[in-house]
Amino acid sequence: MKENFTYPMNPDWTTDELIKVMGVWQAVEQAYESKIDINDFLNSYNEFKQVVKSIGEERQLGREFEEVSGYSLYRVVQLARKKQSGLIKRKDLVNG
């Protein structure tokens, strides 16, 4: 992971929208760095989807985030959907 990176954001978003998008990036970080409850992650992701409705924009932002952080939004979403409950742990993503 690279230190001191910036989250991908759209300058046209409102403060509330920025907070929702930052929430999903922080949730992805938490999944990779320690662990996160799947329901907590999916709640953050659902809030993110209220702002980023287009799958194309989601993929673009996800790629930008992965470039700067090394963490994949896509992988965390897929794992959360597969497991449906419990925790996503660092080892699930690093060894997965």
mmCIF file of N, CA and C in Angstrom, residues 5-40:
data_model
loop_
_atom_site.group_PDB
_atom_site.id
_atom_site.type_symbol
_atom_site.label_atom_id
_atom_site.label_comp_id
_atom_site.label_asym_id
_atom_site.label_seq_id
_atom_site.Cartn_x
_atom_site.Cartn_y
_atom_site.Cartn_z
ATOM 1 N N PHE A 5 -1.976 8.802 0.118
ATOM 2 C CA PHE A 5 -2.622 8.940 -1.178
ATOM 3 C C PHE A 5 -3.946 9.672 -1.008
ATOM 4 N N THR A 6 -4.498 10.143 -2.108
ATOM 5 C CA THR A 6 -5.781 10.836 -2.068
ATOM 6 C C THR A 6 -6.849 9.945 -2.675
ATOM 7 N N TYR A 7 -8.040 10.050 -2.126
ATOM 8 C CA TYR A 7 -9.168 9.289 -2.635
ATOM 9 C C TYR A 7 -9.663 9.879 -3.952
ATOM 10 N N PRO A 8 -10.069 9.024 -4.894
ATOM 11 C CA PRO A 8 -10.670 9.555 -6.118
ATOM 12 C C PRO A 8 -12.025 10.196 -5.806
ATOM 13 N N MET A 9 -12.198 11.425 -6.232
ATOM 14 C CA MET A 9 -13.421 12.179 -5.953
ATOM 15 C C MET A 9 -13.815 12.990 -7.183
ATOM 16 N N ASN A 10 -15.062 13.392 -7.214
ATOM 17 C CA ASN A 10 -15.591 14.255 -8.260
ATOM 18 C C ASN A 10 -15.808 15.637 -7.637
ATOM 19 N N PRO A 11 -15.215 16.684 -8.190
ATOM 20 C CA PRO A 11 -15.353 18.011 -7.585
ATOM 21 C C PRO A 11 -16.789 18.548 -7.601
ATOM 22 N N ASP A 12 -17.654 17.947 -8.383
ATOM 23 C CA ASP A 12 -19.048 18.394 -8.455
ATOM 24 C C ASP A 12 -19.924 17.801 -7.347
ATOM 25 N N TRP A 13 -19.395 16.838 -6.584
ATOM 26 C CA TRP A 13 -20.192 16.218 -5.530
ATOM 27 C C TRP A 13 -20.404 17.199 -4.380
ATOM 28 N N THR A 14 -21.547 17.047 -3.710
ATOM 29 C CA THR A 14 -21.831 17.825 -2.509
ATOM 30 C C THR A 14 -21.018 17.266 -1.347
ATOM 31 N N THR A 15 -20.998 17.976 -0.245
ATOM 32 C CA THR A 15 -20.295 17.502 0.952
ATOM 33 C C THR A 15 -20.858 16.153 1.396
ATOM 34 N N ASP A 16 -22.176 16.008 1.393
ATOM 35 C CA ASP A 16 -22.811 14.747 1.783
ATOM 36 C C ASP A 16 -22.388 13.607 0.855
ATOM 37 N N GLU A 17 -22.331 13.891 -0.436
ATOM 38 C CA GLU A 17 -21.911 12.865 -1.397
ATOM 39 C C GLU A 17 -20.443 12.497 -1.198
ATOM 40 N N LEU A 18 -19.606 13.497 -0.942
ATOM 41 C CA LEU A 18 -18.188 13.227 -0.683
ATOM 42 C C LEU A 18 -18.018 12.319 0.532
ATOM 43 N N ILE A 19 -18.789 12.571 1.569
ATOM 44 C CA ILE A 19 -18.722 11.755 2.786
ATOM 45 C C ILE A 19 -19.111 10.309 2.490
ATOM 46 N N LYS A 20 -20.152 10.121 1.695
ATOM 47 C CA LYS A 20 -20.594 8.757 1.342
ATOM 48 C C LYS A 20 -19.533 8.026 0.540
ATOM 49 N N VAL A 21 -18.918 8.706 -0.416
ATOM 50 C CA VAL A 21 -17.885 8.067 -1.237
ATOM 51 C C VAL A 21 -16.638 7.787 -0.405
ATOM 52 N N MET A 22 -16.245 8.737 0.436
ATOM 53 C CA MET A 22 -15.093 8.505 1.319
ATOM 54 C C MET A 22 -15.350 7.303 2.230
ATOM 55 N N GLY A 23 -16.600 7.129 2.635
ATOM 56 C CA GLY A 23 -16.945 6.008 3.501
ATOM 57 C C GLY A 23 -16.640 4.660 2.881
ATOM 58 N N VAL A 24 -16.903 4.522 1.594
ATOM 59 C CA VAL A 24 -16.618 3.230 0.962
ATOM 60 C C VAL A 24 -15.116 3.019 0.818
ATOM 61 N N TRP A 25 -14.366 4.088 0.502
ATOM 62 C CA TRP A 25 -12.903 3.923 0.411
ATOM 63 C C TRP A 25 -12.329 3.534 1.771
ATOM 64 N N GLN A 26 -12.844 4.147 2.833
ATOM 65 C CA GLN A 26 -12.370 3.798 4.175
ATOM 66 C C GLN A 26 -12.750 2.365 4.535
ATOM 67 N N ALA A 27 -13.917 1.919 4.092
ATOM 68 C CA ALA A 27 -14.345 0.546 4.366
ATOM 69 C C ALA A 27 -13.464 -0.461 3.621
ATOM 70 N N VAL A 28 -13.095 -0.145 2.399
ATOM 71 C CA VAL A 28 -12.194 -1.027 1.639
ATOM 72 C C VAL A 28 -10.839 -1.080 2.333
ATOM 73 N N GLU A 29 -10.338 0.073 2.750
ATOM 74 C CA GLU A 29 -9.073 0.105 3.497
ATOM 75 C C GLU A 29 -9.149 -0.758 4.744
ATOM 76 N N GLN A 30 -10.238 -0.632 5.476
ATOM 77 C CA GLN A 30 -10.406 -1.404 6.711
ATOM 78 C C GLN A 30 -10.408 -2.902 6.410
ATOM 79 N N ALA A 31 -11.061 -3.303 5.325
ATOM 80 C CA ALA A 31 -11.096 -4.720 4.956
ATOM 81 C C ALA A 31 -9.681 -5.243 4.686
ATOM 82 N N TYR A 32 -8.876 -4.454 3.988
ATOM 83 C CA TYR A 32 -7.523 -4.883 3.640
ATOM 84 C C TYR A 32 -6.545 -4.778 4.801
ATOM 85 N N GLU A 33 -6.764 -3.829 5.686
ATOM 86 C CA GLU A 33 -5.788 -3.596 6.755
ATOM 87 C C GLU A 33 -6.089 -4.359 8.033
ATOM 88 N N SER A 34 -7.331 -4.738 8.242
ATOM 89 C CA SER A 34 -7.670 -5.522 9.430
ATOM 90 C C SER A 34 -8.871 -6.408 9.119
ATOM 91 N N LYS A 35 -10.067 -5.914 9.399
ATOM 92 C CA LYS A 35 -11.291 -6.659 9.102
ATOM 93 C C LYS A 35 -12.464 -5.693 9.149
ATOM 94 N N ILE A 36 -13.568 -6.113 8.522
ATOM 95 C CA ILE A 36 -14.780 -5.300 8.541
ATOM 96 C C ILE A 36 -15.988 -6.230 8.494
ATOM 97 N N ASP A 37 -17.007 -5.874 9.229
ATOM 98 C CA ASP A 37 -18.257 -6.614 9.189
ATOM 99 C C ASP A 37 -18.874 -6.444 7.802
ATOM 100 N N ILE A 38 -19.329 -7.525 7.224
ATOM 101 C CA ILE A 38 -19.886 -7.480 5.872
ATOM 102 C C ILE A 38 -21.081 -6.539 5.790
ATOM 103 N N ASN A 39 -21.949 -6.552 6.795
ATOM 104 C CA ASN A 39 -23.096 -5.644 6.775
ATOM 105 C C ASN A 39 -22.652 -4.186 6.804
ATOM 106 N N ASP A 40 -21.625 -3.878 7.590
ATOM 107 C CA ASP A 40 -21.099 -2.510 7.631
ATOM 108 C C ASP A 40 -20.538 -2.118 6.266
#
